[in-house]
PDB file of C-alpha atoms in Angstrom:
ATOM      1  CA  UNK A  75      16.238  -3.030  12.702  1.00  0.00           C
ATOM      2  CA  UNK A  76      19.556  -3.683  11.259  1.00  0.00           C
ATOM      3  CA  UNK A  77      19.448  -7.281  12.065  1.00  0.00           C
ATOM      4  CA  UNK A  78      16.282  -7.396  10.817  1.00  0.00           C
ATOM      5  CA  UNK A  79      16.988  -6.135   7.764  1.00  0.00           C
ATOM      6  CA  UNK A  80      20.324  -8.345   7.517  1.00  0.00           C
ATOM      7  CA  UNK A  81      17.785 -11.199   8.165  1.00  0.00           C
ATOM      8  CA  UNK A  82      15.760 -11.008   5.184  1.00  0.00           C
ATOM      9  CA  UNK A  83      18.647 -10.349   3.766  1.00  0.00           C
ATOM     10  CA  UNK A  84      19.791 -14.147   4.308  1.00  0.00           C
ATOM     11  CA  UNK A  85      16.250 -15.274   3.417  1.00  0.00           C
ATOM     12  CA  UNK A  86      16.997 -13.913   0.245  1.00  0.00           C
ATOM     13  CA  UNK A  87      20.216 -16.125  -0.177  1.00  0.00           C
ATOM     14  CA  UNK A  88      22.588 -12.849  -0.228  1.00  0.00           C
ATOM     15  CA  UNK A  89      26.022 -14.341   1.440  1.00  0.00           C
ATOM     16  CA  UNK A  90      27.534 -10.666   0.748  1.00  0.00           C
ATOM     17  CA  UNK A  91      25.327  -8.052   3.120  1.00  0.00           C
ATOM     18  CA  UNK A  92      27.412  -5.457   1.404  1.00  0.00           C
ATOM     19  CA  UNK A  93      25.944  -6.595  -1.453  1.00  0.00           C
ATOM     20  CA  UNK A  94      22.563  -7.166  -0.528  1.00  0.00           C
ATOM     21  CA  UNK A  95      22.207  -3.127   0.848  1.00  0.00           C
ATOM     22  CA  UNK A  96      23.151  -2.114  -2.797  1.00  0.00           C
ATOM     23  CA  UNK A  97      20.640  -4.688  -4.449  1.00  0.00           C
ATOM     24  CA  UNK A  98      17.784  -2.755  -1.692  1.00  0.00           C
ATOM     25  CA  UNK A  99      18.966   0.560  -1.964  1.00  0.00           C
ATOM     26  CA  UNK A 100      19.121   0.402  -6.258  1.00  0.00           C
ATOM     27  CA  UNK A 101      15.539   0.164  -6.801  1.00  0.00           C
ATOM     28  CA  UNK A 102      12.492   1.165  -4.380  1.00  0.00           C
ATOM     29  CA  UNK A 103      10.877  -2.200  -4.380  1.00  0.00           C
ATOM     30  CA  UNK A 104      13.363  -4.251  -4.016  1.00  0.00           C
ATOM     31  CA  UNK A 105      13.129  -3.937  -0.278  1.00  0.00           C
ATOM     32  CA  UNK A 106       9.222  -4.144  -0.932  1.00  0.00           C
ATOM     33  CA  UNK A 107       9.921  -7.485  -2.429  1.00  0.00           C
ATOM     34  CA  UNK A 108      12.232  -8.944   0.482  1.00  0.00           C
ATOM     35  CA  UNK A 109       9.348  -7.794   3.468  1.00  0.00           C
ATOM     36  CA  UNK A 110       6.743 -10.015   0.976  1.00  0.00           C
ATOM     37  CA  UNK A 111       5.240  -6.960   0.770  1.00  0.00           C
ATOM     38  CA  UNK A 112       4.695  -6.708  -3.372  1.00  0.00           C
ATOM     39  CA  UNK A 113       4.642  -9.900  -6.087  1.00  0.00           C
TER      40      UNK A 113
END
């Protein structure tokens, strides 16, 4: 899952995965937004 996750990640053009966990974990749809699961 975690590569998964790091994946879309990527897809998202976040170089800093560090970074990227913060941006998901700050706001509930953010990670809703990076599965295409929301506009």
């Amino acid at each position: 899952m975690r590569s998964y996750a790091i994946g879309a990640l990527r897809l998202l053009n976040f170089t800093d995965i560090a970074e990227g966990t913060r941006w998901a974990r700050d706001d509930f749809h953010n990670p809703l937004i990076a599965l295409s699961l929301t506009r």
